[in-house]
């Protein structure tokens, strides 16, 4: 069964702007899918719907076998906290708070036993290679390190799917390479489903499949036969 299933999705804003027009696709558990498109193509709108941040105007969106219309507000909050992890271009960290405390935040709103919090936080921090920065304020980290903290925060609840929205957009090529290697390992070694939103071809090349969106419609949906190798990352 697909983890995500989208059927004839439409999104029309109050001003009449049509952001999505008849979008349909499925994503299986464990896939690494890149959703590509230029600015204004509808990919960010699609991400917001997939991540339960917005609702479609029409069509059907099912997550984990249940349509978005069938979830109560409380259930949506729980799904977003427990089954979805989010990594944004702007990091969205608390600047004067330590790496440890930033990563811990999702656990404070979960039903995970408090006695397990510290262990889970350190496990997530170690997974992105930042245990030596655990007590540093996030504002004192480089951009690449801050994005790795954001990834650790997305991982701390062991979500089913990770949504990465332009994760290398604010990074130099070396930091971007490190971030993409971590995201790829989360898929290949840890089994997380990854949905990557990007306008960059080289970033999308790390995925197994690329969905191209143009003017709110799917222009193409193709498997990648030759994925980028880590040492071939070029910006």
C-alpha atoms as a printed R data frame, in Angstrom:
    type eleno elety resid chain resno       x      y       z
1   ATOM     1    CA   UNK     A     1   0.000  0.000   0.000
2   ATOM     2    CA   UNK     A     2   1.216  3.502  -0.812
3   ATOM     3    CA   UNK     A     3   2.198  5.751   2.066
4   ATOM     4    CA   UNK     A     4   0.995  8.765   0.099
5   ATOM     5    CA   UNK     A     5  -1.705  8.806  -2.552
6   ATOM     6    CA   UNK     A     6  -2.877 11.916  -4.374
7   ATOM     7    CA   UNK     A     7  -5.823 11.867  -6.776
8   ATOM     8    CA   UNK     A     8  -6.840 14.796  -8.982
9   ATOM     9    CA   UNK     A     9  -5.652 17.363  -6.452
10  ATOM    10    CA   UNK     A    10  -6.735 20.956  -7.007
11  ATOM    11    CA   UNK     A    11  -5.840 24.087  -5.062
12  ATOM    12    CA   UNK     A    12  -7.478 27.411  -5.838
13  ATOM    13    CA   UNK     A    13  -6.785 30.414  -3.607
14  ATOM    14    CA   UNK     A    14  -9.444 33.015  -2.678
15  ATOM    15    CA   UNK     A    15  -8.088 35.454  -5.281
16  ATOM    16    CA   UNK     A    16  -8.785 32.875  -7.979
17  ATOM    17    CA   UNK     A    17  -5.183 31.739  -8.464
18  ATOM    18    CA   UNK     A    18  -5.028 28.066  -9.401
19  ATOM    19    CA   UNK     A    19  -1.876 26.596  -7.801
20  ATOM    20    CA   UNK     A    20  -2.564 22.903  -8.477
21  ATOM    21    CA   UNK     A    21  -4.596 21.461 -11.333
22  ATOM    22    CA   UNK     A    22  -5.463 17.762 -11.397
23  ATOM    23    CA   UNK     A    23  -2.320 16.413  -9.724
24  ATOM    24    CA   UNK     A    24  -2.221 12.628  -9.192
25  ATOM    25    CA   UNK     A    25   0.573 10.315  -7.971
26  ATOM    26    CA   UNK     A    26   1.476  7.753  -5.322
27  ATOM    27    CA   UNK     A    27   4.598  7.401  -3.164
28  ATOM    28    CA   UNK     A    28   5.469  4.077  -1.584
29  ATOM    29    CA   UNK     A    29   7.014  3.709   1.841
30  ATOM    30    CA   UNK     A    30  10.800  3.904   1.577
31  ATOM    31    CA   UNK     A    31  10.938  5.904  -1.663
32  ATOM    32    CA   UNK     A    32  13.138  8.970  -2.190
33  ATOM    33    CA   UNK     A    33  11.181 11.316  -4.453
34  ATOM    34    CA   UNK     A    34  12.217 14.761  -5.646
35  ATOM    35    CA   UNK     A    35   9.481 17.192  -6.636
36  ATOM    36    CA   UNK     A    36  10.924 19.766  -9.026
37  ATOM    37    CA   UNK     A    37   9.660 22.919 -10.630
38  ATOM    38    CA   UNK     A    38  10.411 26.623 -11.066
39  ATOM    39    CA   UNK     A    39   9.144 29.288  -8.693
40  ATOM    40    CA   UNK     A    40   5.368 29.514  -8.916
41  ATOM    41    CA   UNK     A    41   4.968 26.003 -10.328
42  ATOM    42    CA   UNK     A    42   2.933 24.754  -7.353
43  ATOM    43    CA   UNK     A    43   5.538 22.564  -5.652
44  ATOM    44    CA   UNK     A    44   5.463 24.491  -2.361
45  ATOM    45    CA   UNK     A    45   1.666 24.399  -2.318
46  ATOM    46    CA   UNK     A    46   1.851 20.654  -2.879
47  ATOM    47    CA   UNK     A    47   4.336 20.273  -0.008
48  ATOM    48    CA   UNK     A    48   2.024 22.181   2.326
49  ATOM    49    CA   UNK     A    49  -0.855 19.867   1.470
50  ATOM    50    CA   UNK     A    50   1.250 16.704   1.797
51  ATOM    51    CA   UNK     A    51   2.514 17.915   5.173
52  ATOM    52    CA   UNK     A    52  -0.984 18.739   6.468
53  ATOM    53    CA   UNK     A    53  -0.133 22.450   6.536
54  ATOM    54    CA   UNK     A    54  -2.920 23.217   4.053
55  ATOM    55    CA   UNK     A    55  -5.930 21.492   2.507
56  ATOM    56    CA   UNK     A    56  -6.770 20.993  -1.164
57  ATOM    57    CA   UNK     A    57  -9.735 22.729  -2.748
58  ATOM    58    CA   UNK     A    58 -10.786 19.422  -4.290
59  ATOM    59    CA   UNK     A    59  -9.425 15.974  -5.020
60  ATOM    60    CA   UNK     A    60  -8.251 13.326  -2.585
61  ATOM    61    CA   UNK     A    61  -5.124 13.062  -0.453
62  ATOM    62    CA   UNK     A    62  -4.502  9.901   1.571
63  ATOM    63    CA   UNK     A    63  -1.664  9.471   4.057
64  ATOM    64    CA   UNK     A    64  -0.978  6.081   5.590
65  ATOM    65    CA   UNK     A    65  -4.296  4.715   4.288
66  ATOM    66    CA   UNK     A    66  -6.479  7.516   5.595
67  ATOM    67    CA   UNK     A    67  -7.723 10.599   3.729
68  ATOM    68    CA   UNK     A    68  -6.938 14.041   5.087
69  ATOM    69    CA   UNK     A    69 -10.684 14.685   5.399
70  ATOM    70    CA   UNK     A    70 -10.955 11.758   7.837
71  ATOM    71    CA   UNK     A    71  -8.364 13.139  10.274
72  ATOM    72    CA   UNK     A    72  -9.527 15.270  13.189
73  ATOM    73    CA   UNK     A    73  -7.465 18.383  14.049
74  ATOM    74    CA   UNK     A    74  -5.955 16.529  17.017
75  ATOM    75    CA   UNK     A    75  -5.071 13.554  14.822
76  ATOM    76    CA   UNK     A    76  -3.453 15.851  12.265
77  ATOM    77    CA   UNK     A    77  -1.300 17.388  14.986
78  ATOM    78    CA   UNK     A    78  -0.244 13.936  16.177
79  ATOM    79    CA   UNK     A    79   0.556 12.702  12.672
80  ATOM    80    CA   UNK     A    80   2.657 15.787  11.920
81  ATOM    81    CA   UNK     A    81   4.543 15.358  15.211
82  ATOM    82    CA   UNK     A    82   5.060 11.612  15.113
83  ATOM    83    CA   UNK     A    83   5.032 10.508  11.473
84  ATOM    84    CA   UNK     A    84   6.339 13.563   9.613
85  ATOM    85    CA   UNK     A    85   9.672 15.343   9.863
86  ATOM    86    CA   UNK     A    86  10.271 18.733   8.234
87  ATOM    87    CA   UNK     A    87  13.509 20.327   7.028
88  ATOM    88    CA   UNK     A    88  13.205 23.864   5.666
89  ATOM    89    CA   UNK     A    89  15.555 26.088   3.683
90  ATOM    90    CA   UNK     A    90  15.567 28.690   6.486
91  ATOM    91    CA   UNK     A    91  16.395 26.086   9.193
92  ATOM    92    CA   UNK     A    92  13.710 27.464  11.590
93  ATOM    93    CA   UNK     A    93  15.844 26.936  14.703
94  ATOM    94    CA   UNK     A    94  15.660 28.889  17.946
95  ATOM    95    CA   UNK     A    95  18.855 30.987  17.653
96  ATOM    96    CA   UNK     A    96  19.756 31.419  21.332
97  ATOM    97    CA   UNK     A    97  18.955 27.829  22.275
98  ATOM    98    CA   UNK     A    98  21.434 24.947  22.232
99  ATOM    99    CA   UNK     A    99  21.563 22.300  19.548
100 ATOM   100    CA   UNK     A   100  20.367 19.773  22.134
101 ATOM   101    CA   UNK     A   101  17.321 21.828  23.117
102 ATOM   102    CA   UNK     A   102  16.416 22.594  19.473
103 ATOM   103    CA   UNK     A   103  16.441 18.910  18.588
104 ATOM   104    CA   UNK     A   104  14.446 18.081  21.713
105 ATOM   105    CA   UNK     A   105  11.527 20.379  20.855
106 ATOM   106    CA   UNK     A   106   9.346 17.853  18.946
107 ATOM   107    CA   UNK     A   107   9.571 15.425  21.868
108 ATOM   108    CA   UNK     A   108   8.029 17.998  24.204
109 ATOM   109    CA   UNK     A   109   4.797 17.752  22.200
110 ATOM   110    CA   UNK     A   110   4.859 13.975  21.818
111 ATOM   111    CA   UNK     A   111   3.725 11.049  23.946
112 ATOM   112    CA   UNK     A   112   7.281  9.700  24.209
113 ATOM   113    CA   UNK     A   113   8.287  9.046  27.816
114 ATOM   114    CA   UNK     A   114  10.381 11.882  29.220
115 ATOM   115    CA   UNK     A   115  12.893  9.371  30.540
116 ATOM   116    CA   UNK     A   116  13.779  8.568  26.909
117 ATOM   117    CA   UNK     A   117  14.103 12.145  25.640
118 ATOM   118    CA   UNK     A   118  17.804 12.712  26.246
119 ATOM   119    CA   UNK     A   119  18.785  9.391  24.708
120 ATOM   120    CA   UNK     A   120  16.704 10.025  21.577
121 ATOM   121    CA   UNK     A   121  18.045 13.566  21.212
122 ATOM   122    CA   UNK     A   122  21.671 12.440  21.359
123 ATOM   123    CA   UNK     A   123  20.980  9.607  18.937
124 ATOM   124    CA   UNK     A   124  19.552 12.104  16.421
125 ATOM   125    CA   UNK     A   125  22.431 14.541  16.926
126 ATOM   126    CA   UNK     A   126  25.011 11.784  16.466
127 ATOM   127    CA   UNK     A   127  23.282 10.666  13.260
128 ATOM   128    CA   UNK     A   128  24.191 14.022  11.668
129 ATOM   129    CA   UNK     A   129  27.688 14.111  13.175
130 ATOM   130    CA   UNK     A   130  27.174 17.035  15.546
131 ATOM   131    CA   UNK     A   131  27.611 15.494  18.994
132 ATOM   132    CA   UNK     A   132  30.586 17.855  19.560
133 ATOM   133    CA   UNK     A   133  28.225 20.805  19.030
134 ATOM   134    CA   UNK     A   134  25.354 19.587  21.228
135 ATOM   135    CA   UNK     A   135  25.713 22.376  23.793
136 ATOM   136    CA   UNK     A   136  26.405 25.192  21.332
137 ATOM   137    CA   UNK     A   137  23.767 27.832  20.578
138 ATOM   138    CA   UNK     A   138  22.473 27.356  17.053
139 ATOM   139    CA   UNK     A   139  23.253 30.986  16.147
140 ATOM   140    CA   UNK     A   140  26.964 30.189  16.566
141 ATOM   141    CA   UNK     A   141  26.904 27.383  13.991
142 ATOM   142    CA   UNK     A   142  27.619 27.550  10.277
143 ATOM   143    CA   UNK     A   143  24.732 27.304   7.810
144 ATOM   144    CA   UNK     A   144  25.557 23.700   7.022
145 ATOM   145    CA   UNK     A   145  25.671 22.789  10.704
146 ATOM   146    CA   UNK     A   146  22.346 24.508  11.332
147 ATOM   147    CA   UNK     A   147  20.735 22.521   8.542
148 ATOM   148    CA   UNK     A   148  22.130 19.329  10.069
149 ATOM   149    CA   UNK     A   149  20.554 20.346  13.387
150 ATOM   150    CA   UNK     A   150  17.252 20.823  11.546
151 ATOM   151    CA   UNK     A   151  17.602 17.319  10.113
152 ATOM   152    CA   UNK     A   152  18.299 15.906  13.577
153 ATOM   153    CA   UNK     A   153  15.198 17.668  14.894
154 ATOM   154    CA   UNK     A   154  13.146 16.164  12.040
155 ATOM   155    CA   UNK     A   155  14.499 12.715  12.921
156 ATOM   156    CA   UNK     A   156  14.081 12.717  16.683
157 ATOM   157    CA   UNK     A   157  10.585 11.180  16.602
158 ATOM   158    CA   UNK     A   158  11.636  8.596  13.978
159 ATOM   159    CA   UNK     A   159   9.044  9.768  11.409
160 ATOM   160    CA   UNK     A   160   7.689  7.729   8.519
161 ATOM   161    CA   UNK     A   161   8.434 10.501   6.028
162 ATOM   162    CA   UNK     A   162  10.838 13.425   5.879
163 ATOM   163    CA   UNK     A   163   9.839 16.505   3.879
164 ATOM   164    CA   UNK     A   164  12.916 18.488   2.821
165 ATOM   165    CA   UNK     A   165  12.018 21.875   1.328
166 ATOM   166    CA   UNK     A   166  14.995 23.297  -0.630
167 ATOM   167    CA   UNK     A   167  17.393 22.005   2.070
168 ATOM   168    CA   UNK     A   168  20.533 23.177   0.242
169 ATOM   169    CA   UNK     A   169  19.134 26.532  -0.891
170 ATOM   170    CA   UNK     A   170  21.065 28.601   1.678
171 ATOM   171    CA   UNK     A   171  24.244 26.523   1.650
172 ATOM   172    CA   UNK     A   172  27.552 26.517  -0.188
173 ATOM   173    CA   UNK     A   173  28.362 23.493  -2.341
174 ATOM   174    CA   UNK     A   174  30.433 21.671   0.306
175 ATOM   175    CA   UNK     A   175  27.781 22.077   3.014
176 ATOM   176    CA   UNK     A   176  25.090 21.168   0.501
177 ATOM   177    CA   UNK     A   177  26.949 17.984  -0.342
178 ATOM   178    CA   UNK     A   178  27.112 16.997   3.327
179 ATOM   179    CA   UNK     A   179  23.406 17.663   3.820
180 ATOM   180    CA   UNK     A   180  22.430 15.659   0.728
181 ATOM   181    CA   UNK     A   181  24.631 12.739   1.819
182 ATOM   182    CA   UNK     A   182  22.883 12.718   5.209
183 ATOM   183    CA   UNK     A   183  19.420 12.859   3.623
184 ATOM   184    CA   UNK     A   184  20.318 10.100   1.196
185 ATOM   185    CA   UNK     A   185  21.645  7.909   4.030
186 ATOM   186    CA   UNK     A   186  18.376  8.415   5.910
187 ATOM   187    CA   UNK     A   187  16.635  6.862   2.939
188 ATOM   188    CA   UNK     A   188  19.115  4.156   1.946
189 ATOM   189    CA   UNK     A   189  20.362  3.055   5.366
190 ATOM   190    CA   UNK     A   190  17.525  3.995   7.730
191 ATOM   191    CA   UNK     A   191  14.568  3.387   5.422
192 ATOM   192    CA   UNK     A   192  12.880  6.776   5.800
193 ATOM   193    CA   UNK     A   193  10.634  7.938   2.993
194 ATOM   194    CA   UNK     A   194  12.036 11.236   1.700
195 ATOM   195    CA   UNK     A   195  10.178 13.876  -0.296
196 ATOM   196    CA   UNK     A   196  12.553 16.554  -1.528
197 ATOM   197    CA   UNK     A   197  11.273 19.862  -2.891
198 ATOM   198    CA   UNK     A   198  13.838 21.548  -5.122
199 ATOM   199    CA   UNK     A   199  14.397 23.567  -8.270
200 ATOM   200    CA   UNK     A   200  17.998 22.335  -8.596
201 ATOM   201    CA   UNK     A   201  18.728 19.448 -10.955
202 ATOM   202    CA   UNK     A   202  21.887 18.344  -9.152
203 ATOM   203    CA   UNK     A   203  20.021 18.103  -5.825
204 ATOM   204    CA   UNK     A   204  17.155 16.138  -7.382
205 ATOM   205    CA   UNK     A   205  19.733 13.759  -8.847
206 ATOM   206    CA   UNK     A   206  20.167 12.128  -5.445
207 ATOM   207    CA   UNK     A   207  16.569 10.882  -5.517
208 ATOM   208    CA   UNK     A   208  15.242  7.624  -6.969
209 ATOM   209    CA   UNK     A   209  12.422  9.371  -8.796
210 ATOM   210    CA   UNK     A   210  11.698 12.905 -10.001
211 ATOM   211    CA   UNK     A   211   8.263 14.469 -10.394
212 ATOM   212    CA   UNK     A   212   8.370 17.681 -12.433
213 ATOM   213    CA   UNK     A   213   5.599 20.216 -11.873
214 ATOM   214    CA   UNK     A   214   4.850 23.081 -14.228
215 ATOM   215    CA   UNK     A   215   1.979 25.532 -13.897
216 ATOM   216    CA   UNK     A   216   0.284 23.370 -11.277
217 ATOM   217    CA   UNK     A   217   0.348 20.178 -13.318
218 ATOM   218    CA   UNK     A   218   2.648 17.167 -13.482
219 ATOM   219    CA   UNK     A   219   4.867 17.559 -16.542
220 ATOM   220    CA   UNK     A   220   6.773 14.309 -15.974
221 ATOM   221    CA   UNK     A   221   7.229 11.525 -13.420
222 ATOM   222    CA   UNK     A   222  10.335  9.432 -13.996
223 ATOM   223    CA   UNK     A   223  12.598  6.979 -12.220
224 ATOM   224    CA   UNK     A   224  16.286  7.890 -12.048
225 ATOM   225    CA   UNK     A   225  18.508  5.104 -13.355
226 ATOM   226    CA   UNK     A   226  21.833  6.765 -12.542
227 ATOM   227    CA   UNK     A   227  21.693  8.620  -9.247
228 ATOM   228    CA   UNK     A   228  24.431 11.035  -8.218
229 ATOM   229    CA   UNK     A   229  27.286  9.538  -6.261
230 ATOM   230    CA   UNK     A   230  28.325 11.449  -3.165
231 ATOM   231    CA   UNK     A   231  31.677 12.470  -4.649
232 ATOM   232    CA   UNK     A   232  30.023 13.705  -7.847
233 ATOM   233    CA   UNK     A   233  28.153 16.527  -6.098
234 ATOM   234    CA   UNK     A   234  28.745 19.673  -8.144
235 ATOM   235    CA   UNK     A   235  27.187 23.079  -7.814
